[in-house]
């Protein structure tokens, strides 16, 4: 890629958004960060990755649940709830990786984190329920009923996490530069259109 | 175009969505319907076009306002509020035009009206506020402050109209097949990507 560009990929669960991000990065010869954001954030903040992973794109009410059941260890050694620590650590990790080089970020409010930058293309990948249920069921080796249940729960969690930290609505077209239905044109079709969009940037 | 295809274009006010639809239709040699939907709907239903135009993508609460100020003529000769008559007449017009031939529809819940068809591509065009204000101000010969005010009011009206009749959220990515930011790639860039998307359809 000639000029530096950072891509963020929001995605409905089961839409193949992560695969779109990985293939996009591969074609451009740049890095794609998904769970790696969490690993880097925990290293840099000194927290254990396993602790942070409990809060990865999870609704903030999970914290209240911990309090409700008396699991107050969450707060030990910190005046900030650990969910917020995990968010802030990821925030700083995303900021510094975007500053350093062209790359792709999967989810984790990265579009919001990088909202002040002018070298970012924000993408959202969605698909019809049927395509997503099929993909989840095949990938995870579970029944279609189970896949539908996981899909609904995960989307709800992502929407809740996103809206809590950004005060915007997850999946609202106006937060992105382009949104694509992978059920209609497949993962490769999405990658080609994103590359074309990047070339057309004014 | 080899196979029959119908395009619906939802659009933020001032995003150039109508221009995208017109250029798309021109390139494909098919018809683009914007205000013409209203004219056809009024002809077919026997209502005067001027009456219908008061309800064109307007929030339904405008009806309650008419009642509140005692303008009950709205109801004369009909058991259905005229806002609903106008919506239903447009609904049937969109249905029959889509059945007949390839074409482009601008707004008016056309994505929702045609939700059962498999030959439809639903597009949403958005842009950052700055680009939109500039476009509205230049097009309508008004100040940027006035343009901003018209932009906010029109978007609010469109969102309200859409959500009332479809029970979906206007501008929610999952209601569309692709959403494009015309502020980033221009009207022509959007047209090219929509054409490419249509070619990639599985």
Short mmCIF file of C-alpha atoms in Angstrom, two decimals:
data_model
loop_
_atom_site.label_atom_id
_atom_site.label_comp_id
_atom_site.label_asym_id
_atom_site.label_seq_id
_atom_site.Cartn_x
_atom_site.Cartn_y
_atom_site.Cartn_z
CA UNK A 1 0.00 0.00 0.00
CA UNK A 2 1.41 3.37 -0.98
CA UNK A 3 0.08 5.58 1.81
CA UNK A 4 -0.43 4.70 5.46
CA UNK A 5 -3.98 3.50 6.17
CA UNK A 6 -5.66 1.98 9.19
CA UNK A 7 -8.80 -0.15 8.84
CA UNK A 8 -11.28 -0.89 11.63
CA UNK A 9 -13.75 -3.73 11.15
CA UNK A 10 -16.91 -3.84 13.24
CA UNK A 11 -18.90 -7.01 12.60
CA UNK A 12 -22.06 -8.89 13.42
CA UNK A 13 -21.22 -12.25 14.97
CA UNK A 14 -20.95 -14.94 12.29
CA UNK A 15 -20.71 -12.45 9.40
CA UNK A 16 -17.11 -13.42 8.61
CA UNK A 17 -15.89 -9.94 9.57
CA UNK A 18 -12.72 -11.24 11.20
CA UNK A 19 -11.90 -13.27 8.09
CA UNK A 20 -12.48 -10.15 5.96
CA UNK A 21 -10.00 -8.28 8.17
CA UNK A 22 -7.42 -11.05 8.04
CA UNK A 23 -7.60 -11.41 4.25
CA UNK A 24 -7.51 -7.64 3.79
CA UNK A 25 -4.36 -7.41 5.94
CA UNK A 26 -2.80 -10.34 4.10
CA UNK A 27 -3.39 -8.74 0.71
CA UNK A 28 -1.92 -5.45 1.88
CA UNK A 29 0.99 -7.06 3.73
CA UNK A 30 0.03 -5.39 7.02
CA UNK A 31 -0.88 -6.69 10.50
CA UNK A 32 -4.38 -7.60 11.65
CA UNK A 33 -5.14 -7.26 15.36
CA UNK A 34 -8.03 -9.13 16.94
CA UNK A 35 -7.42 -10.94 20.27
CA UNK A 36 -3.83 -9.64 20.04
CA UNK A 37 -5.12 -6.24 21.17
CA UNK A 38 -6.09 -7.80 24.48
CA UNK A 39 -2.75 -9.61 24.87
CA UNK A 40 -0.76 -6.43 24.17
CA UNK A 41 -3.00 -4.32 26.42
CA UNK A 42 -2.59 -6.72 29.33
CA UNK A 43 1.20 -6.88 28.87
CA UNK A 44 1.47 -3.10 28.84
CA UNK A 45 -0.85 -2.53 31.79
CA UNK A 46 0.56 -5.32 33.94
CA UNK A 47 -2.77 -7.13 34.23
CA UNK A 48 -3.10 -10.84 33.60
CA UNK A 49 -4.56 -11.54 30.13
CA UNK A 50 -7.04 -14.04 31.58
CA UNK A 51 -8.49 -11.35 33.84
CA UNK A 52 -8.90 -8.90 30.95
CA UNK A 53 -10.43 -11.54 28.70
CA UNK A 54 -13.49 -11.69 30.97
CA UNK A 55 -14.28 -8.14 29.91
CA UNK A 56 -13.48 -8.47 26.20
CA UNK A 57 -16.43 -6.90 24.37
CA UNK A 58 -18.69 -7.90 27.25
CA UNK A 59 -21.51 -5.70 28.50
CA UNK A 60 -20.56 -3.59 31.47
CA UNK A 61 -23.44 -4.96 33.51
CA UNK A 62 -21.31 -8.11 33.95
CA UNK A 63 -19.40 -6.04 36.49
CA UNK A 64 -22.55 -5.30 38.44
CA UNK A 65 -23.30 -9.00 38.36
CA UNK A 66 -19.91 -9.66 39.99
CA UNK A 67 -20.72 -7.17 42.70
CA UNK A 68 -24.19 -8.63 43.18
CA UNK A 69 -22.82 -12.09 43.82
CA UNK A 70 -20.23 -10.71 46.24
CA UNK A 71 -17.21 -11.28 44.00
CA UNK A 72 -15.53 -8.07 45.08
CA UNK A 73 -12.00 -9.19 44.23
CA UNK A 74 -12.64 -7.37 41.00
CA UNK A 75 -12.00 -4.10 42.80
CA UNK A 76 -8.93 -5.08 44.84
CA UNK A 77 -5.94 -2.82 44.28
CA UNK A 78 -7.79 -0.43 42.00
CA UNK A 79 -10.12 2.52 42.30
CA UNK A 80 -11.26 1.99 38.69
CA UNK A 81 -13.45 -1.02 37.90
CA UNK A 82 -11.42 -3.59 36.03
CA UNK A 83 -13.77 -3.47 33.06
CA UNK A 84 -12.79 0.16 32.61
CA UNK A 85 -9.08 -0.66 33.12
CA UNK A 86 -9.36 -3.30 30.40
CA UNK A 87 -11.10 -0.85 28.05
CA UNK A 88 -8.55 1.91 28.67
CA UNK A 89 -5.58 -0.42 28.23
CA UNK A 90 -6.99 -1.59 24.88
CA UNK A 91 -7.72 2.02 23.96
CA UNK A 92 -4.06 3.01 24.43
CA UNK A 93 -2.83 -0.11 22.63
CA UNK A 94 -5.04 0.64 19.60
CA UNK A 95 -3.93 4.29 19.60
CA UNK A 96 -0.23 3.47 19.61
CA UNK A 97 -0.46 0.66 17.02
CA UNK A 98 -2.42 2.97 14.67
CA UNK A 99 0.15 5.71 15.16
CA UNK A 100 3.01 3.34 14.29
CA UNK A 101 1.92 1.70 11.05
CA UNK A 102 -0.82 0.66 8.61
CA UNK A 103 -2.90 -2.15 10.16
CA UNK A 104 -6.38 -3.66 10.62
CA UNK A 105 -8.28 -3.74 13.93
CA UNK A 106 -11.17 -6.11 14.57
CA UNK A 107 -13.91 -4.65 16.81
CA UNK A 108 -13.19 -3.29 20.30
CA UNK A 109 -14.59 0.18 19.54
CA UNK A 110 -11.51 0.85 17.39
CA UNK A 111 -13.51 3.16 15.08
CA UNK A 112 -14.34 5.30 18.12
CA UNK A 113 -10.82 5.15 19.57
CA UNK A 114 -9.37 6.44 16.28
CA UNK A 115 -12.14 8.98 15.51
CA UNK A 116 -9.74 11.94 15.42
CA UNK A 117 -7.39 10.37 12.85
CA UNK A 118 -7.77 11.12 9.13
CA UNK A 119 -6.00 7.96 7.90
CA UNK A 120 -8.70 5.52 9.02
CA UNK A 121 -11.37 3.61 7.07
CA UNK A 122 -14.16 2.29 9.27
CA UNK A 123 -15.91 -0.82 7.97
CA UNK A 124 -18.90 -2.77 9.28
CA UNK A 125 -19.61 -6.31 8.04
CA UNK A 126 -23.10 -7.75 8.41
CA UNK A 127 -25.08 -10.65 6.92
CA UNK A 128 -28.56 -12.12 7.02
CA UNK A 129 -29.34 -14.37 10.00
CA UNK A 130 -29.50 -17.53 7.89
CA UNK A 131 -25.96 -17.15 6.48
CA UNK A 132 -24.61 -16.32 9.93
CA UNK A 133 -26.28 -19.24 11.68
CA UNK A 134 -24.91 -21.57 9.01
CA UNK A 135 -21.39 -20.20 9.41
CA UNK A 136 -21.43 -20.34 13.23
CA UNK A 137 -22.91 -23.83 13.25
CA UNK A 138 -20.27 -25.17 10.82
CA UNK A 139 -17.35 -23.36 12.47
CA UNK A 140 -18.20 -24.28 16.06
CA UNK A 141 -19.71 -27.71 15.36
CA UNK A 142 -23.00 -26.87 17.09
CA UNK A 143 -26.66 -27.17 16.10
CA UNK A 144 -28.42 -24.36 14.26
CA UNK A 145 -30.56 -23.68 17.35
CA UNK A 146 -27.44 -23.30 19.50
CA UNK A 147 -25.77 -21.17 16.82
CA UNK A 148 -28.77 -18.82 16.74
CA UNK A 149 -28.71 -18.45 20.49
CA UNK A 150 -24.93 -17.71 20.58
CA UNK A 151 -25.35 -15.26 17.69
CA UNK A 152 -28.08 -13.27 19.41
CA UNK A 153 -26.24 -13.20 22.75
CA UNK A 154 -22.89 -12.18 21.23
CA UNK A 155 -24.42 -9.39 19.13
CA UNK A 156 -26.25 -8.12 22.21
CA UNK A 157 -23.00 -8.11 24.20
CA UNK A 158 -21.08 -6.30 21.46
CA UNK A 159 -23.83 -3.70 21.05
CA UNK A 160 -23.95 -3.10 24.79
CA UNK A 161 -20.14 -2.83 25.12
CA UNK A 162 -19.95 -0.46 22.15
CA UNK A 163 -22.77 1.83 23.22
CA UNK A 164 -21.52 2.02 26.82
CA UNK A 165 -18.07 3.28 25.85
CA UNK A 166 -18.83 5.29 22.72
CA UNK A 167 -22.33 6.61 23.41
CA UNK A 168 -23.09 5.66 19.80
CA UNK A 169 -25.20 2.85 18.39
CA UNK A 170 -23.36 -0.27 17.25
CA UNK A 171 -24.09 -1.03 13.59
CA UNK A 172 -25.41 2.47 12.87
CA UNK A 173 -24.27 3.20 9.29
CA UNK A 174 -23.25 6.76 10.10
CA UNK A 175 -20.42 5.55 12.37
CA UNK A 176 -18.71 3.81 9.46
CA UNK A 177 -17.35 4.64 5.99
CA UNK A 178 -18.71 1.51 4.38
CA UNK A 179 -20.90 -1.37 5.49
CA UNK A 180 -21.11 -4.57 3.49
CA UNK A 181 -23.36 -7.63 3.54
CA UNK A 182 -21.01 -10.62 3.31
CA UNK A 183 -24.01 -12.92 2.83
CA UNK A 184 -24.58 -11.30 -0.56
CA UNK A 185 -21.03 -11.08 -1.98
CA UNK A 186 -18.94 -13.37 0.24
CA UNK A 187 -15.78 -12.63 2.23
CA UNK A 188 -13.59 -12.19 -0.87
CA UNK A 189 -16.12 -9.83 -2.45
CA UNK A 190 -16.02 -7.67 0.71
CA UNK A 191 -12.20 -7.57 0.68
CA UNK A 192 -12.15 -6.46 -2.97
CA UNK A 193 -14.67 -3.68 -2.35
CA UNK A 194 -12.80 -2.40 0.72
CA UNK A 195 -9.56 -2.27 -1.30
CA UNK A 196 -11.38 -0.42 -4.08
CA UNK A 197 -12.90 2.02 -1.55
CA UNK A 198 -9.39 2.74 -0.21
CA UNK A 199 -8.16 3.51 -3.74
CA UNK A 200 -11.07 5.90 -4.34
CA UNK A 201 -10.45 7.97 -1.16
CA UNK A 202 -10.58 11.67 -1.98
CA UNK B 1 -27.71 -4.95 -17.23
CA UNK B 2 -28.00 -8.67 -17.94
CA UNK B 3 -30.37 -9.74 -15.17
CA UNK B 4 -33.25 -7.83 -13.64
CA UNK B 5 -32.20 -5.87 -10.54
CA UNK B 6 -33.94 -3.30 -8.38
CA UNK B 7 -31.97 -0.82 -6.27
CA UNK B 8 -33.29 1.08 -3.28
CA UNK B 9 -31.33 4.09 -2.01
CA UNK B 10 -31.87 5.31 1.55
CA UNK B 11 -29.93 8.50 2.21
CA UNK B 12 -29.01 11.05 4.82
CA UNK B 13 -30.15 14.51 3.72
CA UNK B 14 -27.37 16.27 1.78
CA UNK B 15 -25.34 13.09 1.22
CA UNK B 16 -25.94 13.13 -2.55
CA UNK B 17 -27.93 9.90 -2.33
CA UNK B 18 -30.45 11.01 -4.95
CA UNK B 19 -27.64 11.93 -7.34
CA UNK B 20 -26.07 8.50 -6.72
CA UNK B 21 -29.40 6.89 -7.64
CA UNK B 22 -29.85 9.01 -10.76
CA UNK B 23 -26.32 8.34 -12.04
CA UNK B 24 -26.63 4.64 -11.26
CA UNK B 25 -29.89 4.45 -13.25
CA UNK B 26 -28.35 6.44 -16.10
CA UNK B 27 -25.37 4.10 -16.35
CA UNK B 28 -27.62 1.05 -16.34
CA UNK B 29 -30.17 2.55 -18.72
CA UNK B 30 -33.02 2.05 -16.24
CA UNK B 31 -35.54 4.40 -14.54
CA UNK B 32 -34.95 6.19 -11.24
CA UNK B 33 -38.01 7.02 -9.15
CA UNK B 34 -37.90 9.76 -6.50
CA UNK B 35 -40.80 12.24 -6.36
CA UNK B 36 -42.30 10.32 -9.30
CA UNK B 37 -43.40 7.63 -6.81
CA UNK B 38 -45.68 10.17 -5.18
CA UNK B 39 -47.08 11.40 -8.51
CA UNK B 40 -47.85 7.85 -9.68
CA UNK B 41 -49.30 6.87 -6.31
CA UNK B 42 -51.64 9.85 -6.29
CA UNK B 43 -52.77 9.20 -9.88
CA UNK B 44 -53.54 5.57 -9.09
CA UNK B 45 -55.31 6.25 -5.81
CA UNK B 46 -57.31 9.22 -7.07
CA UNK B 47 -55.89 11.62 -4.48
CA UNK B 48 -54.51 15.00 -5.41
CA UNK B 49 -50.70 14.98 -5.55
CA UNK B 50 -50.52 18.18 -3.49
CA UNK B 51 -52.41 16.50 -0.65
CA UNK B 52 -50.10 13.48 -0.67
CA UNK B 53 -46.99 15.63 -0.84
CA UNK B 54 -47.73 16.96 2.68
CA UNK B 55 -47.11 13.45 3.97
CA UNK B 56 -44.06 12.60 1.84
CA UNK B 57 -41.46 11.17 4.25
CA UNK B 58 -42.94 13.29 7.01
CA UNK B 59 -43.29 12.06 10.59
CA UNK B 60 -46.71 10.72 11.39
CA UNK B 61 -47.09 13.09 14.31
CA UNK B 62 -47.80 15.79 11.69
CA UNK B 63 -51.22 14.17 11.47
CA UNK B 64 -51.80 14.60 15.19
CA UNK B 65 -50.78 18.21 14.78
CA UNK B 66 -53.50 18.63 12.15
CA UNK B 67 -56.03 17.16 14.53
CA UNK B 68 -54.82 19.33 17.38
CA UNK B 69 -55.32 22.51 15.37
CA UNK B 70 -58.80 21.38 14.32
CA UNK B 71 -57.95 20.67 10.68
CA UNK B 72 -60.12 17.61 10.52
CA UNK B 73 -60.64 17.73 6.76
CA UNK B 74 -57.81 15.25 6.73
CA UNK B 75 -60.28 12.58 7.74
CA UNK B 76 -63.21 13.51 5.49
CA UNK B 77 -64.31 10.69 3.22
CA UNK B 78 -61.95 8.17 4.66
CA UNK B 79 -61.75 5.87 7.62
CA UNK B 80 -57.99 5.67 7.19
CA UNK B 81 -55.83 8.71 8.04
CA UNK B 82 -54.56 10.27 4.84
CA UNK B 83 -50.93 9.79 5.93
CA UNK B 84 -51.59 6.06 5.86
CA UNK B 85 -53.42 6.31 2.52
CA UNK B 86 -50.41 8.12 1.07
CA UNK B 87 -48.04 5.49 2.45
CA UNK B 88 -50.13 2.58 1.15
CA UNK B 89 -50.56 4.14 -2.29
CA UNK B 90 -46.77 4.60 -2.55
CA UNK B 91 -46.30 1.04 -1.24
CA UNK B 92 -48.40 -0.41 -4.07
CA UNK B 93 -46.74 1.83 -6.66
CA UNK B 94 -43.26 0.69 -5.58
CA UNK B 95 -44.37 -2.96 -5.57
CA UNK B 96 -45.76 -2.84 -9.10
CA UNK B 97 -42.85 -0.85 -10.57
CA UNK B 98 -40.36 -3.32 -9.03
CA UNK B 99 -42.34 -6.23 -10.43
CA UNK B 100 -42.33 -4.74 -13.93
CA UNK B 101 -38.68 -3.89 -14.56
CA UNK B 102 -35.19 -3.07 -13.27
CA UNK B 103 -35.20 0.37 -11.62
CA UNK B 104 -33.92 2.54 -8.77
CA UNK B 105 -36.07 3.86 -5.90
CA UNK B 106 -35.02 6.79 -3.72
CA UNK B 107 -36.16 6.53 -0.08
CA UNK B 108 -39.83 6.06 0.90
CA UNK B 109 -39.18 2.81 2.81
CA UNK B 110 -38.66 1.05 -0.54
CA UNK B 111 -36.17 -1.39 1.06
CA UNK B 112 -38.93 -2.45 3.46
CA UNK B 113 -41.65 -2.55 0.80
CA UNK B 114 -39.55 -4.92 -1.32
CA UNK B 115 -38.21 -7.03 1.57
CA UNK B 116 -39.63 -10.29 0.20
CA UNK B 117 -38.01 -9.92 -3.24
CA UNK B 118 -34.67 -11.58 -4.04
CA UNK B 119 -33.73 -9.25 -6.91
CA UNK B 120 -33.17 -6.15 -4.76
CA UNK B 121 -29.99 -4.40 -3.59
CA UNK B 122 -30.58 -2.05 -0.67
CA UNK B 123 -28.13 0.84 -0.42
CA UNK B 124 -27.72 3.58 2.19
CA UNK B 125 -25.69 6.72 1.42
CA UNK B 126 -24.31 8.80 4.29
CA UNK B 127 -21.66 11.49 4.72
CA UNK B 128 -20.05 13.53 7.48
CA UNK B 129 -21.99 16.61 8.63
CA UNK B 130 -19.46 19.05 7.16
CA UNK B 131 -19.73 17.69 3.61
CA UNK B 132 -23.52 17.58 3.86
CA UNK B 133 -23.85 21.11 5.18
CA UNK B 134 -21.63 22.35 2.38
CA UNK B 135 -23.68 20.53 -0.26
CA UNK B 136 -27.06 21.73 1.11
CA UNK B 137 -25.84 25.28 1.49
CA UNK B 138 -24.50 25.42 -2.12
CA UNK B 139 -27.51 23.65 -3.64
CA UNK B 140 -30.20 25.64 -1.84
CA UNK B 141 -28.35 28.96 -1.68
CA UNK B 142 -28.69 29.22 2.10
CA UNK B 143 -26.24 29.90 4.94
CA UNK B 144 -24.37 27.06 6.62
CA UNK B 145 -26.36 27.62 9.81
CA UNK B 146 -29.64 27.31 7.91
CA UNK B 147 -28.32 24.27 6.03
CA UNK B 148 -27.42 22.56 9.31
CA UNK B 149 -30.87 23.22 10.71
CA UNK B 150 -32.64 21.86 7.57
CA UNK B 151 -30.32 18.83 7.56
CA UNK B 152 -31.12 17.91 11.16
CA UNK B 153 -34.85 18.42 10.73
CA UNK B 154 -35.07 16.44 7.47
CA UNK B 155 -33.06 13.51 8.85
CA UNK B 156 -35.28 13.47 11.92
CA UNK B 157 -38.41 13.43 9.74
CA UNK B 158 -37.06 10.63 7.53
CA UNK B 159 -36.04 8.55 10.55
CA UNK B 160 -39.43 9.03 12.16
CA UNK B 161 -41.35 8.17 8.94
CA UNK B 162 -39.19 5.09 8.35
CA UNK B 163 -39.40 3.72 11.88
CA UNK B 164 -43.17 4.31 12.10
CA UNK B 165 -43.96 2.24 9.01
CA UNK B 166 -41.20 -0.38 9.11
CA UNK B 167 -40.61 -0.82 12.87
CA UNK B 168 -36.90 -0.78 11.98
CA UNK B 169 -34.27 1.88 12.62
CA UNK B 170 -33.46 4.19 9.70
CA UNK B 171 -29.74 4.03 8.85
CA UNK B 172 -29.18 0.77 10.72
CA UNK B 173 -26.58 -1.11 8.62
CA UNK B 174 -28.38 -4.43 8.98
CA UNK B 175 -31.35 -3.17 6.93
CA UNK B 176 -29.13 -2.63 3.87
CA UNK B 177 -26.75 -4.60 1.65
CA UNK B 178 -24.18 -1.84 1.45
CA UNK B 179 -23.76 1.58 3.02
CA UNK B 180 -21.31 4.10 1.61
CA UNK B 181 -19.88 7.41 2.81
CA UNK B 182 -20.10 9.75 -0.19
CA UNK B 183 -18.02 12.33 1.70
CA UNK B 184 -15.05 9.98 1.44
CA UNK B 185 -15.30 8.75 -2.18
CA UNK B 186 -17.73 11.15 -3.89
CA UNK B 187 -20.93 10.41 -5.80
CA UNK B 188 -19.15 8.77 -8.74
CA UNK B 189 -17.12 6.56 -6.39
CA UNK B 190 -20.36 5.37 -4.78
CA UNK B 191 -21.93 4.57 -8.16
CA UNK B 192 -18.89 2.53 -9.22
CA UNK B 193 -18.90 0.51 -5.99
CA UNK B 194 -22.65 -0.21 -6.21
CA UNK B 195 -22.19 -1.45 -9.79
CA UNK B 196 -19.29 -3.63 -8.65
CA UNK B 197 -21.37 -4.98 -5.74
CA UNK B 198 -24.14 -5.92 -8.19
CA UNK B 199 -21.64 -7.84 -10.34
CA UNK B 200 -20.34 -9.74 -7.30
CA UNK B 201 -23.80 -10.94 -6.15
CA UNK B 202 -23.67 -14.63 -5.31
#
